[in-house]
Structures are given as C-alpha cells and as structure tokens.
Amino acid sequence: MTPGFIRWGLVGFLLGLAFMFTQCGKPFATKGDLIYSVDGVGVVSPIAGGTAESSLSAFQQTVYPLTRSHCVSCHGGSQTPLHASSDPAVAHNAVLQKVNFTDPSNSRMVRKLRDESHHCWTSCSQSAQIMQDAIAEWTSRMTTVNTDPPGGTNDYNLVTGQSQTVAQERQLVTAGAFLMTSSAGTAMYSTPFVYNSTISPGFIEAPNDGSNQTFSSTDPAAGQATFAMSSMANRTGGALWGLVQAAANNDDSFFIKMNNGNLIQWNIPDTNGKFQWVRVPNNYNVNAGNNVVTVREREDGTKIAMLLWTQDQNFVPTGAGTAGEIKLTFPLSTLLGGVSGVSLEVKLNDYDSYSYKLTSLRLNNTSGRMIYVKNIRLMLNGHYSPQNANYTYVDQTVPNGGANLNPGSMIVLKEKGEAVDKLSFAFEILEVR
Ligand code: HEC
C-alpha cells in the first residue's frame, strides 16, 4: 500500500465519520429541510406537502401501528425517541426526526432495522421493508390535490386530506376483520383457462366444451390461474373464500393452494346459476408481502371471479363485490382553523367490479361548537367529477354530538381501481358558528 493511498484513505474515513455524525449519529439531530416544527395536533405547519393534522392522521394509520406492536416495550415511555408513546401526537413528533420523506429507505426508522438489526420482529430485511412501505404510505397519504381554481363563491377550496387507496383502507381494518381480495381481472392465467368480462363480475373458467375431463394436479394441459394478495404482516389461520359459480356433477371443482402449500381438491356446491361466495376447506396463513393463490382446472365450466382471505372466522362475504365495509374518516380541524374534534365520515362498499357505493355521510363533532357545512363534493384521486353530485347539496348546522349529513347513497365509478383510487372531500363552506 502506498503512503498516498493510506493518507487519502484516512481522509475518506474521517469524512465518512464526520458525515455519520452530522447525518445519523445524533438521535436528536436538527430537523431536515422537509420537516417543519410540529407542536402537536392542530398546529398548521407543512410536513412533506401535507399539514400537521393530516400528517398525524396518516401516521396513526401507517407507522404508528407498527411501533405500537413491535417497539412499545422500550420506546413507549422509557427510551427516546418515544415513537411508540401511547399519545399519538408525542409518538408522531418523536418519529418525525427519524423519517426521511423524500427517501423512505434512508429513514433512521428503516436503517435501524435493516443495517443495525435493531429489534426486528421478522427477518430484519422484511421488517425494514414493512417500515419503509409504511413511511412511503404516510407521505403519499398527506398529498392533497385541489384542482378547483381559487376565487368565487363556488370555490370548493376547503379540501380534506386524501384517504389511502381503497385497498389499503380495507387492510387497515383491525386484525379481526382484516380482508384481502384479488379479482380474476388481475389474475395471471394459462390455457385452457380464459377470462370472460362480458358479464360483471368478470371471471376465469375453462370453457365448458362438454368433455368434462378431469385433470391431475400437475397436468401441464390443465388451466392455471394465479391470484396475488399482498398483506402488510404475517397472519395465520385465516379463511379463504372464492366468488364462484358451479353446477352440480361435472362443473363444480377446482384445485387450489396458497403459496407453496398443498394443492387440494376444492369441491363446490351447486350455486344455481349465480355467483356465490364459497369457503375453501382448511385454514390458510399469509406472509407479509406478496402471496399467491394458485387455482387449477379440475372440471371445465367451473367459474371463479374473486378470492377473499380474512382472519375473521365469522366473516361471511356477501355481494358480488370485494365485500367488507370500510369507514373513511377525514379530520377537519385544519380546515376549521385548529378547532379539534370535527371529522367527516363516510362508509364505502365495493358495489361491483366497476363502482363503489358510498353511504352514511356524517359529520362527527365533539368540539363543543356549532359547525356550519354547506355543499360537499366527493373527489376521486384529487378531482371532482359532476357525475358524483349526490352529496353536493348540503346546508346544515351541526351541533356538538354530530349529525348525519345525507341519508342517501351514491354510486361512484371506480377510476383506476381499488389499488389506486383515493378519496377526499371538498366543502363550499365549512365554518364554526
Ligand atoms: C428492548 C428495547 C428496545 C426495543 C424493543 C426497540 N428499541 Fe429502539 N432503541 C433502544 C435503545 C436502548 C436505543 C438507544 C441506543 C441506540 O440508538 O441503539 C434505541 C434507539 C432507537 C432509535 C434512535 C436512534 C437512532 O439511531 O436514530 C430508533 C430510530 C429506534 N431505536 C427504532 C426502533 C424501532 C423502529 C423499534 C421497533 C421495531 C425499536 N427501536 C425497538 C431500545 C429498543
């Protein structure tokens, strides 16, 4: 080794050390450019394009559940940073200094797991990935788009933060009612399976050519379809359901397996010419990340439109949609100048392959004040479409305790699908009276 090499090597090492000290060596390092002061709920300070309020609410549905489950024994009270504090605002503010919104993979919260194997709950690479995804989702959840031009009385420029994607909102439902679905329209399949979208819901089947041949579980001539399901955590002992159509005798079975599990023969009762949810025998575990359900042809003419996995053994899916009602809540304190305890709430159901059904629009109010609300627009992916006009006409003063705003329901066409669509609401007038 030449002396020059050693000298430059030493300089590089010292520079690296200096970098570590300024970037990550200090648990209470000064805040980065993207992070502004946040003194708790209701303080309107921009954080990664959102407000303190939207950031707190997004945090509570993304990173917070992870720290509360996996880090609470130390970071719940005795060990700083208090990112698992029982007070979400304290946890939120503590973790702000440990996340990098522009590059989530570079967050201390991620690197601590990935690079320092610090109390991971699964493999450290997997835990780090889950944390990274949660931070990325936190950021995307805060991004609010308002396409209405400012000015004028019909200016709906009071806009809530966006929900997460419909698929993610569904996953946020508590462990007991956790649902994952996957529809035939997004499955990969091989012949003789075909995808038929001429009716709703679209389905996969081996066309019923009358030969009614059965196939072994490994026959390469049999049709095969793979349905992807992505879970945010390892979950065990769940029920797998299929939205299927089967006719007695020769058109009523598939082979099916989860990930690398055993392929089993799935005999389906006669569904009388309709699509029905039928449970697959056995219980199934899913992994954090991607899972694949493989459906193989056994008897041609048996149709499958959708799969659903839930940990809740008592849950029985209904309807032709993905089943399972989601309640979306949009905090309004920021729009009300810091008055806390007010939120807009709406229930969302999957209506069919093409649309959502919204019901039970409600203003929750525990602020102790009267809240006046006039005219509301649903926005899908940040923009308003006049076809979604049902909720437009509202003119109500809501007392403490809250009130239903509209008893009706609204069918909303999906725009880009459950995996992408996000909802928000815009108000013409929203004020404290
Ligand atoms: C058994 C106790 C314990 C648990 C559980 C624990 N930590 Fe820590 N953590 C510590 C201690 C002690 C420190 C301070 C020393 C250090 O930095 O390692 C710390 C510091 C940290 C820091 C700040 C220091 C830095 O390097 O930026 C972060 C971030 C962190 N932990 C993340 C986590 C996450 C995320 C979890 C949950 C997955 C977790 N910790 C679970 C004990 C724990």
GROMACS .gro file of C-alpha atoms and ligand atoms in nm:
model
  476
    1MET     CA    1   0.000   0.000   0.000
    2THR     CA    2   0.144   0.341  -0.092
    3PRO     CA    3   0.159   0.620   0.169
    4GLY     CA    4  -0.067   0.831  -0.062
    5PHE     CA    5  -0.330   0.564  -0.057
    6ILE     CA    6  -0.321   0.546   0.319
    7ARG     CA    7  -0.339   0.925   0.351
    8TRP     CA    8  -0.639   0.958   0.118
    9GLY     CA    9  -0.794   0.653   0.273
   10LEU     CA   10  -0.767   0.819   0.615
   11VAL     CA   11  -0.916   1.143   0.484
   12GLY     CA   12  -1.203   0.948   0.330
   13PHE     CA   13  -1.256   0.761   0.654
   14LEU     CA   14  -1.262   1.082   0.856
   15LEU     CA   15  -1.500   1.246   0.609
   16GLY     CA   16  -1.723   0.940   0.637
   17LEU     CA   17  -1.711   0.963   1.013
   18ALA     CA   18  -1.796   1.335   1.004
   19PHE     CA   19  -2.086   1.255   0.771
   20MET     CA   20  -2.217   0.990   1.008
   21PHE     CA   21  -2.201   1.230   1.297
   22THR     CA   22  -2.392   1.503   1.119
   23GLN     CA   23  -2.643   1.276   0.948
   24CYS     CA   24  -2.724   0.998   1.183
   25GLY     CA   25  -2.510   0.999   1.491
   26LYS     CA   26  -2.736   1.229   1.687
   27PRO     CA   27  -3.069   1.092   1.796
   28PHE     CA   28  -3.200   1.447   1.830
   29ALA     CA   29  -3.040   1.590   1.517
   30THR     CA   30  -3.171   1.920   1.386
   31LYS     CA   31  -3.469   1.874   1.161
   32GLY     CA   32  -3.415   1.831   0.790
   33ASP     CA   33  -3.537   2.070   0.524
   34LEU     CA   34  -3.862   1.889   0.472
   35ILE     CA   35  -3.962   1.883   0.832
   36TYR     CA   36  -4.106   2.189   0.999
   37SER     CA   37  -4.192   2.241   1.360
   38VAL     CA   38  -4.487   2.049   1.483
   39ASP     CA   39  -4.611   2.120   1.830
   40GLY     CA   40  -4.890   1.866   1.828
   41VAL     CA   41  -5.235   1.846   1.683
   42GLY     CA   42  -5.393   2.149   1.526
   43VAL     CA   43  -5.075   2.339   1.451
   44VAL     CA   44  -5.078   2.413   1.081
   45SER     CA   45  -4.726   2.350   0.961
   46PRO     CA   46  -4.642   2.193   0.629
   47ILE     CA   47  -4.488   1.846   0.651
   48ALA     CA   48  -4.387   1.684   0.325
   49GLY     CA   49  -4.664   1.863   0.138
   50GLY     CA   50  -4.932   1.798   0.400
   51THR     CA   51  -5.045   1.963   0.721
   52ALA     CA   52  -4.956   1.864   1.077
   53GLU     CA   53  -5.307   1.733   1.118
   54SER     CA   54  -5.306   1.522   0.802
   55SER     CA   55  -4.958   1.400   0.891
   56LEU     CA   56  -5.071   1.289   1.237
   57SER     CA   57  -5.372   1.112   1.099
   58ALA     CA   58  -5.165   0.942   0.827
   59PHE     CA   59  -4.900   0.843   1.082
   60GLN     CA   60  -5.165   0.685   1.304
   61GLN     CA   61  -5.268   0.459   1.022
   62THR     CA   62  -4.928   0.365   0.887
   63VAL     CA   63  -4.616   0.373   1.107
   64TYR     CA   64  -4.782   0.404   1.448
   65PRO     CA   65  -4.948   0.057   1.445
   66LEU     CA   66  -4.603  -0.090   1.375
   67THR     CA   67  -4.424   0.088   1.659
   68ARG     CA   68  -4.714   0.020   1.897
   69SER     CA   69  -4.693  -0.353   1.821
   70HIS     CA   70  -4.318  -0.401   1.794
   71CYS     CA   71  -4.129  -0.124   1.971
   72VAL     CA   72  -4.354  -0.029   2.262
   73SER     CA   73  -4.167  -0.218   2.533
   74CYS     CA   74  -3.881   0.033   2.514
   75HIS     CA   75  -3.997   0.329   2.302
   76GLY     CA   76  -4.337   0.351   2.468
   77GLY     CA   77  -4.210   0.553   2.763
   78SER     CA   78  -3.864   0.464   2.892
   79GLN     CA   79  -3.647   0.501   2.581
   80THR     CA   80  -3.626   0.800   2.349
   81PRO     CA   81  -3.728   0.854   2.076
   82LEU     CA   82  -4.083   0.793   2.202
   83HIS     CA   83  -4.215   0.676   1.867
   84ALA     CA   84  -4.440   0.420   2.037
   85SER     CA   85  -4.583   0.653   2.304
   86SER     CA   86  -4.944   0.590   2.395
   87ASP     CA   87  -5.005   0.952   2.297
   88PRO     CA   88  -5.009   0.952   1.916
   89ALA     CA   89  -4.907   1.318   1.893
   90VAL     CA   90  -4.598   1.255   2.109
   91ALA     CA   91  -4.508   0.949   1.901
   92HIS     CA   92  -4.568   1.142   1.580
   93ASN     CA   93  -4.344   1.429   1.679
   94ALA     CA   94  -4.069   1.197   1.801
   95VAL     CA   95  -4.066   0.995   1.483
   96LEU     CA   96  -4.064   1.299   1.252
   97GLN     CA   97  -3.694   1.335   1.317
   98LYS     CA   98  -3.633   0.972   1.227
   99VAL     CA   99  -3.801   0.957   0.889
  100ASN     CA  100  -3.689   1.075   0.550
  101PHE     CA  101  -3.999   1.153   0.348
  102THR     CA  102  -3.817   1.203   0.019
  103ASP     CA  103  -3.624   0.877   0.051
  104PRO     CA  104  -3.804   0.646   0.297
  105SER     CA  105  -3.541   0.372   0.260
  106ASN     CA  106  -3.292   0.614   0.413
  107SER     CA  107  -3.500   0.680   0.725
  108ARG     CA  108  -3.341   0.604   1.061
  109MET     CA  109  -3.655   0.403   1.141
  110VAL     CA  110  -3.570   0.180   0.844
  111ARG     CA  111  -3.192   0.175   0.869
  112LYS     CA  112  -3.204   0.092   1.238
  113LEU     CA  113  -3.377  -0.234   1.137
  114ARG     CA  114  -3.208  -0.306   0.807
  115ASP     CA  115  -2.848  -0.202   0.885
  116GLU     CA  116  -2.830  -0.240   1.262
  117SER     CA  117  -3.063  -0.540   1.320
  118HIS     CA  118  -3.232  -0.341   1.596
  119HIS     CA  119  -3.521  -0.540   1.748
  120CYS     CA  120  -3.673  -0.664   1.421
  121TRP     CA  121  -3.996  -0.862   1.453
  122THR     CA  122  -3.948  -1.075   1.142
  123SER     CA  123  -3.629  -1.101   0.941
  124CYS     CA  124  -3.460  -0.762   0.956
  125SER     CA  125  -3.484  -0.709   0.580
  126GLN     CA  126  -3.855  -0.785   0.595
  127SER     CA  127  -3.922  -0.565   0.898
  128ALA     CA  128  -3.725  -0.284   0.735
  129GLN     CA  129  -3.928  -0.320   0.416
  130ILE     CA  130  -4.256  -0.309   0.606
  131MET     CA  131  -4.141   0.004   0.791
  132GLN     CA  132  -4.024   0.163   0.466
  133ASP     CA  133  -4.358   0.093   0.294
  134ALA     CA  134  -4.544   0.240   0.590
  135ILE     CA  135  -4.337   0.560   0.572
  136ALA     CA  136  -4.390   0.585   0.197
  137GLU     CA  137  -4.762   0.544   0.250
  138TRP     CA  138  -4.759   0.806   0.523
  139THR     CA  139  -4.611   1.052   0.272
  140SER     CA  140  -4.845   0.968  -0.011
  141ARG     CA  141  -5.140   0.988   0.220
  142MET     CA  142  -5.060   1.350   0.300
  143THR     CA  143  -5.056   1.467  -0.059
  144THR     CA  144  -5.367   1.665  -0.128
  145VAL     CA  145  -5.463   1.787  -0.471
  146ASN     CA  146  -5.719   2.060  -0.530
  147THR     CA  147  -5.795   2.121  -0.894
  148ASP     CA  148  -6.063   2.382  -0.835
  149PRO     CA  149  -5.936   2.726  -0.934
  150PRO     CA  150  -5.931   2.970  -0.642
  151GLY     CA  151  -6.173   3.262  -0.614
  152GLY     CA  152  -6.551   3.291  -0.644
  153THR     CA  153  -6.834   3.166  -0.427
  154ASN     CA  154  -6.842   2.818  -0.583
  155ASP     CA  155  -6.485   2.769  -0.493
  156TYR     CA  156  -6.459   2.435  -0.321
  157ASN     CA  157  -6.111   2.505  -0.195
  158LEU     CA  158  -6.160   2.360   0.152
  159VAL     CA  159  -6.030   2.013   0.078
  160THR     CA  160  -5.966   1.728   0.320
  161GLY     CA  161  -5.655   1.514   0.303
  162GLN     CA  162  -5.684   1.210   0.078
  163SER     CA  163  -5.765   0.867   0.212
  164GLN     CA  164  -5.521   0.588   0.145
  165THR     CA  165  -5.605   0.374  -0.155
  166VAL     CA  166  -5.931   0.184  -0.112
  167ALA     CA  167  -5.734  -0.141  -0.098
  168GLN     CA  168  -5.512  -0.009   0.180
  169GLU     CA  169  -5.804   0.134   0.375
  170ARG     CA  170  -5.957  -0.210   0.366
  171GLN     CA  171  -5.637  -0.358   0.507
  172LEU     CA  172  -5.633  -0.107   0.791
  173VAL     CA  173  -5.944  -0.261   0.940
  174THR     CA  174  -5.844  -0.427   1.267
  175ALA     CA  175  -5.681  -0.767   1.262
  176GLY     CA  176  -6.007  -0.947   1.335
  177ALA     CA  177  -6.179  -0.813   1.029
  178PHE     CA  178  -5.877  -0.792   0.805
  179LEU     CA  179  -5.968  -0.867   0.445
  180MET     CA  180  -5.768  -0.913   0.130
  181THR     CA  181  -5.920  -0.970  -0.207
  182SER     CA  182  -5.798  -1.044  -0.554
  183SER     CA  183  -6.016  -1.047  -0.862
  184ALA     CA  184  -6.000  -1.260  -1.172
  185GLY     CA  185  -5.944  -0.948  -1.382
  186THR     CA  186  -5.598  -0.907  -1.229
  187ALA     CA  187  -5.501  -1.278  -1.218
  188MET     CA  188  -5.244  -1.438  -1.448
  189TYR     CA  189  -5.378  -1.745  -1.624
  190SER     CA  190  -5.287  -2.007  -1.883
  191THR     CA  191  -5.497  -2.201  -2.136
  192PRO     CA  192  -5.742  -2.355  -2.148
  193PHE     CA  193  -5.846  -2.100  -1.883
  194VAL     CA  194  -5.991  -1.784  -2.035
  195TYR     CA  195  -6.100  -1.458  -1.876
  196ASN     CA  196  -6.457  -1.356  -1.953
  197SER     CA  197  -6.553  -0.994  -1.890
  198THR     CA  198  -6.883  -0.990  -2.079
  199ILE     CA  199  -7.073  -1.001  -1.751
  200SER     CA  200  -6.997  -0.844  -1.415
  201PRO     CA  201  -6.803  -0.966  -1.224
  202GLY     CA  202  -6.553  -1.087  -1.483
  203PHE     CA  203  -6.447  -1.447  -1.424
  204ILE     CA  204  -6.199  -1.716  -1.523
  205GLU     CA  205  -6.307  -2.060  -1.643
  206ALA     CA  206  -6.208  -2.342  -1.872
  207PRO     CA  207  -6.483  -2.317  -2.137
  208ASN     CA  208  -6.735  -2.590  -2.089
  209ASP     CA  209  -6.681  -2.789  -2.406
  210GLY     CA  210  -6.873  -3.087  -2.277
  211SER     CA  211  -6.586  -3.328  -2.247
  212ASN     CA  212  -6.582  -3.266  -1.874
  213GLN     CA  213  -6.243  -3.413  -1.840
  214THR     CA  214  -6.076  -3.400  -1.503
  215PHE     CA  215  -5.707  -3.332  -1.474
  216SER     CA  216  -5.443  -3.434  -1.228
  217SER     CA  217  -5.297  -3.164  -1.009
  218THR     CA  218  -4.979  -3.149  -1.213
  219ASP     CA  219  -5.104  -3.196  -1.570
  220PRO     CA  220  -4.949  -2.924  -1.786
  221ALA     CA  221  -5.260  -2.934  -2.007
  222ALA     CA  222  -5.477  -2.804  -1.722
  223GLY     CA  223  -5.556  -2.436  -1.694
  224GLN     CA  224  -5.389  -2.249  -1.409
  225ALA     CA  225  -5.459  -1.904  -1.264
  226THR     CA  226  -5.256  -1.720  -1.002
  227PHE     CA  227  -5.416  -1.456  -0.782
  228ALA     CA  228  -5.189  -1.212  -0.598
  229MET     CA  229  -5.270  -1.088  -0.250
  230SER     CA  230  -5.048  -0.855  -0.056
  231SER     CA  231  -5.050  -0.837   0.321
  232MET     CA  232  -4.874  -0.588   0.546
  233ALA     CA  233  -4.794  -0.854   0.808
  234ASN     CA  234  -4.765  -1.228   0.865
  235ARG     CA  235  -5.109  -1.355   0.958
  236THR     CA  236  -5.215  -1.705   1.049
  237GLY     CA  237  -5.524  -1.922   1.048
  238GLY     CA  238  -5.744  -1.734   0.803
  239ALA     CA  239  -6.037  -1.836   0.589
  240LEU     CA  240  -6.012  -1.836   0.211
  241TRP     CA  241  -6.330  -1.770   0.013
  242GLY     CA  242  -6.398  -1.778  -0.359
  243LEU     CA  243  -6.671  -1.596  -0.550
  244VAL     CA  244  -6.760  -1.886  -0.776
  245GLN     CA  245  -7.026  -2.032  -0.998
  246ALA     CA  246  -7.063  -2.408  -1.017
  247ALA     CA  247  -7.319  -2.655  -1.150
  248ALA     CA  248  -7.376  -2.999  -0.999
  249ASN     CA  249  -7.191  -3.307  -1.117
  250ASN     CA  250  -6.935  -3.213  -1.377
  251ASP     CA  251  -6.880  -2.838  -1.345
  252ASP     CA  252  -6.811  -2.791  -0.979
  253SER     CA  253  -6.449  -2.818  -0.871
  254PHE     CA  254  -6.101  -2.664  -0.885
  255PHE     CA  255  -5.766  -2.750  -0.734
  256ILE     CA  256  -5.634  -2.472  -0.512
  257LYS     CA  257  -5.334  -2.383  -0.295
  258MET     CA  258  -5.186  -2.088  -0.106
  259ASN     CA  259  -4.821  -2.007  -0.180
  260ASN     CA  260  -4.621  -2.332  -0.152
  261GLY     CA  261  -4.887  -2.518   0.042
  262ASN     CA  262  -5.053  -2.841  -0.067
  263LEU     CA  263  -5.278  -2.835  -0.369
  264ILE     CA  264  -5.618  -2.961  -0.258
  265GLN     CA  265  -5.928  -3.057  -0.447
  266TRP     CA  266  -6.199  -2.796  -0.388
  267ASN     CA  267  -6.549  -2.933  -0.444
  268ILE     CA  268  -6.805  -2.656  -0.475
  269PRO     CA  269  -7.179  -2.698  -0.415
  270ASP     CA  270  -7.424  -2.608  -0.693
  271THR     CA  271  -7.465  -2.229  -0.693
  272ASN     CA  272  -7.786  -2.236  -0.901
  273GLY     CA  273  -7.655  -2.037  -1.195
  274LYS     CA  274  -7.530  -1.747  -0.983
  275PHE     CA  275  -7.200  -1.632  -0.843
  276GLN     CA  276  -7.176  -1.708  -0.472
  277TRP     CA  277  -6.910  -1.686  -0.203
  278VAL     CA  278  -6.799  -2.036  -0.106
  279ARG     CA  279  -6.534  -2.110   0.153
  280VAL     CA  280  -6.236  -2.324   0.063
  281PRO     CA  281  -6.182  -2.605   0.318
  282ASN     CA  282  -5.894  -2.559   0.567
  283ASN     CA  283  -5.730  -2.251   0.714
  284TYR     CA  284  -5.459  -2.055   0.538
  285ASN     CA  285  -5.167  -1.841   0.658
  286VAL     CA  286  -5.039  -1.541   0.467
  287ASN     CA  287  -4.696  -1.378   0.473
  288ALA     CA  288  -4.606  -1.012   0.495
  289GLY     CA  289  -4.562  -0.902   0.135
  290ASN     CA  290  -4.689  -1.088  -0.167
  291ASN     CA  291  -4.888  -1.409  -0.152
  292VAL     CA  292  -5.003  -1.619  -0.443
  293VAL     CA  293  -5.315  -1.831  -0.456
  294THR     CA  294  -5.300  -2.084  -0.736
  295VAL     CA  295  -5.625  -2.213  -0.883
  296ARG     CA  296  -5.600  -2.506  -1.122
  297GLU     CA  297  -5.855  -2.654  -1.355
  298ARG     CA  298  -6.031  -2.970  -1.247
  299GLU     CA  299  -6.371  -2.964  -1.411
  300ASP     CA  300  -6.430  -2.728  -1.700
  301GLY     CA  301  -6.723  -2.491  -1.672
  302THR     CA  302  -6.648  -2.402  -1.309
  303LYS     CA  303  -6.612  -2.023  -1.283
  304ILE     CA  304  -6.415  -1.808  -1.040
  305ALA     CA  305  -6.447  -1.429  -1.017
  306MET     CA  306  -6.267  -1.338  -0.698
  307LEU     CA  307  -6.082  -1.465  -0.392
  308LEU     CA  308  -6.102  -1.324  -0.042
  309TRP     CA  309  -5.886  -1.403   0.261
  310THR     CA  310  -5.980  -1.298   0.612
  311GLN     CA  311  -5.854  -1.382   0.956
  312ASP     CA  312  -6.205  -1.344   1.090
  313GLN     CA  313  -6.357  -1.693   1.101
  314ASN     CA  314  -6.704  -1.545   1.147
  315PHE     CA  315  -6.690  -1.317   0.848
  316VAL     CA  316  -6.917  -1.423   0.564
  317PRO     CA  317  -6.870  -1.222   0.245
  318THR     CA  318  -7.179  -1.110   0.059
  319GLY     CA  319  -7.249  -0.938  -0.270
  320ALA     CA  320  -7.060  -0.965  -0.589
  321GLY     CA  321  -6.803  -0.709  -0.488
  322THR     CA  322  -6.497  -0.747  -0.273
  323ALA     CA  323  -6.718  -0.741   0.038
  324GLY     CA  324  -6.648  -0.573   0.367
  325GLU     CA  325  -6.749  -0.220   0.451
  326ILE     CA  326  -6.484   0.043   0.513
  327LYS     CA  327  -6.539   0.356   0.718
  328LEU     CA  328  -6.335   0.651   0.595
  329THR     CA  329  -6.272   0.939   0.835
  330PHE     CA  330  -6.140   1.277   0.731
  331PRO     CA  331  -6.024   1.508   1.013
  332LEU     CA  332  -6.139   1.867   0.962
  333SER     CA  333  -5.960   2.058   1.235
  334THR     CA  334  -5.708   2.214   1.000
  335LEU     CA  335  -5.986   2.336   0.770
  336LEU     CA  336  -6.158   2.481   1.077
  337GLY     CA  337  -5.858   2.681   1.186
  338GLY     CA  338  -5.748   2.443   1.459
  339VAL     CA  339  -6.081   2.356   1.623
  340SER     CA  340  -6.037   1.990   1.710
  341GLY     CA  341  -6.289   1.707   1.738
  342VAL     CA  342  -6.455   1.750   1.399
  343SER     CA  343  -6.437   1.496   1.119
  344LEU     CA  344  -6.628   1.388   0.811
  345GLU     CA  345  -6.713   1.021   0.791
  346VAL     CA  346  -6.847   0.805   0.510
  347LYS     CA  347  -6.890   0.432   0.459
  348LEU     CA  348  -6.765   0.269   0.143
  349ASN     CA  349  -6.865  -0.065  -0.002
  350ASP     CA  350  -6.747  -0.232  -0.313
  351TYR     CA  351  -7.061  -0.222  -0.527
  352ASP     CA  352  -6.943  -0.418  -0.827
  353SER     CA  353  -6.633  -0.451  -1.040
  354TYR     CA  354  -6.684  -0.101  -1.173
  355SER     CA  355  -6.813   0.104  -0.884
  356TYR     CA  356  -6.808   0.188  -0.515
  357LYS     CA  357  -7.114   0.258  -0.306
  358LEU     CA  358  -7.092   0.540  -0.052
  359THR     CA  359  -7.340   0.563   0.234
  360SER     CA  360  -7.392   0.723   0.575
  361LEU     CA  361  -7.221   1.057   0.520
  362ARG     CA  362  -7.181   1.208   0.864
  363LEU     CA  363  -7.015   1.497   1.045
  364ASN     CA  364  -6.867   1.391   1.379
  365ASN     CA  365  -6.845   1.681   1.620
  366THR     CA  366  -6.711   1.673   1.975
  367SER     CA  367  -6.573   2.026   1.959
  368GLY     CA  368  -6.846   2.176   2.177
  369ARG     CA  369  -6.916   2.424   1.896
  370MET     CA  370  -7.173   2.452   1.618
  371ILE     CA  371  -7.029   2.366   1.278
  372TYR     CA  372  -7.191   2.502   0.964
  373VAL     CA  373  -7.143   2.298   0.648
  374LYS     CA  374  -7.266   2.386   0.303
  375ASN     CA  375  -7.231   2.175  -0.012
  376ILE     CA  376  -6.984   1.892  -0.031
  377ARG     CA  377  -6.811   1.736  -0.326
  378LEU     CA  378  -6.657   1.393  -0.340
  379MET     CA  379  -6.319   1.398  -0.511
  380LEU     CA  380  -6.164   1.085  -0.656
  381ASN     CA  381  -5.786   1.095  -0.694
  382GLY     CA  382  -5.791   1.467  -0.629
  383HIS     CA  383  -6.053   1.581  -0.876
  384TYR     CA  384  -6.427   1.629  -0.886
  385SER     CA  385  -6.649   1.473  -1.148
  386PRO     CA  386  -7.004   1.615  -1.192
  387GLN     CA  387  -7.142   1.261  -1.210
  388ASN     CA  388  -7.066   1.230  -0.837
  389ALA     CA  389  -7.312   1.503  -0.745
  390ASN     CA  390  -7.535   1.332  -0.488
  391TYR     CA  391  -7.362   1.481  -0.190
  392THR     CA  392  -7.330   1.826  -0.338
  393TYR     CA  393  -7.634   1.981  -0.172
  394VAL     CA  394  -7.590   2.003   0.200
  395ASP     CA  395  -7.686   2.303   0.415
  396GLN     CA  396  -7.670   2.217   0.780
  397THR     CA  397  -7.557   2.348   1.115
  398VAL     CA  398  -7.425   2.052   1.312
  399PRO     CA  399  -7.435   2.075   1.692
  400ASN     CA  400  -7.194   1.912   1.935
  401GLY     CA  401  -7.252   1.535   1.915
  402GLY     CA  402  -7.250   1.529   1.536
  403ALA     CA  403  -7.518   1.460   1.279
  404ASN     CA  404  -7.587   1.261   0.965
  405LEU     CA  405  -7.549   1.484   0.663
  406ASN     CA  406  -7.713   1.281   0.394
  407PRO     CA  407  -7.917   0.964   0.428
  408GLY     CA  408  -7.874   0.870   0.064
  409SER     CA  409  -7.614   0.658  -0.103
  410MET     CA  410  -7.401   0.738  -0.403
  411ILE     CA  411  -7.263   0.502  -0.665
  412VAL     CA  412  -6.921   0.619  -0.771
  413LEU     CA  413  -6.746   0.478  -1.074
  414LYS     CA  414  -6.402   0.341  -0.998
  415GLU     CA  415  -6.140   0.541  -1.174
  416LYS     CA  416  -5.819   0.340  -1.161
  417GLY     CA  417  -5.929   0.054  -0.936
  418GLU     CA  418  -5.908  -0.023  -0.567
  419ALA     CA  419  -5.531  -0.042  -0.564
  420VAL     CA  420  -5.500   0.319  -0.680
  421ASP     CA  421  -5.817   0.517  -0.608
  422LYS     CA  422  -5.807   0.762  -0.316
  423LEU     CA  423  -6.094   0.972  -0.186
  424SER     CA  424  -6.116   1.320  -0.044
  425PHE     CA  425  -6.393   1.575   0.004
  426ALA     CA  426  -6.419   1.945  -0.074
  427PHE     CA  427  -6.653   2.191   0.101
  428GLU     CA  428  -6.802   2.508  -0.032
  429ILE     CA  429  -6.844   2.640   0.321
  430LEU     CA  430  -6.721   2.485   0.644
  431GLU     CA  431  -6.705   2.708   0.947
  432VAL     CA  432  -6.750   2.735   1.320
  433ARG     CA  433  -7.074   2.914   1.416
  434HEC     C1  434  -3.550  -0.374   2.405
  434HEC     C2  435  -3.556  -0.230   2.390
  434HEC     C3  436  -3.580  -0.172   2.251
  434HEC     C4  437  -3.676  -0.208   2.161
  434HEC     C5  438  -3.780  -0.319   2.169
  434HEC     C6  439  -3.659  -0.117   2.049
  434HEC     N1  440  -3.558  -0.030   2.073
  434HEC    FE1  441  -3.500   0.126   1.954
  434HEC     N2  442  -3.366   0.185   2.091
  434HEC     C7  443  -3.337   0.117   2.207
  434HEC     C8  444  -3.225   0.184   2.272
  434HEC     C9  445  -3.160   0.141   2.403
  434HEC    C10  446  -3.190   0.294   2.191
  434HEC    C11  447  -3.075   0.396   2.212
  434HEC    C12  448  -2.946   0.335   2.168
  434HEC    C13  449  -2.944   0.315   2.019
  434HEC     O1  450  -2.951   0.412   1.943
  434HEC     O2  451  -2.939   0.199   1.975
  434HEC    C14  452  -3.282   0.292   2.077
  434HEC    C15  453  -3.282   0.385   1.977
  434HEC    C16  454  -3.363   0.383   1.866
  434HEC    C17  455  -3.367   0.484   1.763
  434HEC    C18  456  -3.296   0.619   1.766
  434HEC    C19  457  -3.153   0.620   1.750
  434HEC    C20  458  -3.107   0.632   1.609
  434HEC     O3  459  -3.015   0.556   1.576
  434HEC     O4  460  -3.160   0.712   1.531
  434HEC    C21  461  -3.455   0.443   1.669
  434HEC    C22  462  -3.492   0.513   1.540
  434HEC    C23  463  -3.507   0.316   1.714
  434HEC     N3  464  -3.450   0.283   1.835
  434HEC    C24  465  -3.601   0.244   1.644
  434HEC    C25  466  -3.664   0.133   1.697
  434HEC    C26  467  -3.773   0.065   1.632
  434HEC    C27  468  -3.830   0.104   1.496
  434HEC    C28  469  -3.813  -0.035   1.714
  434HEC    C29  470  -3.924  -0.134   1.694
  434HEC    C30  471  -3.917  -0.213   1.576
  434HEC    C31  472  -3.727  -0.033   1.830
  434HEC     N4  473  -3.640   0.071   1.817
  434HEC    C32  474  -3.738  -0.123   1.934
  434HEC    C33  475  -3.403   0.007   2.256
  434HEC    C34  476  -3.507  -0.059   2.195
   0.00000   0.00000   0.00000
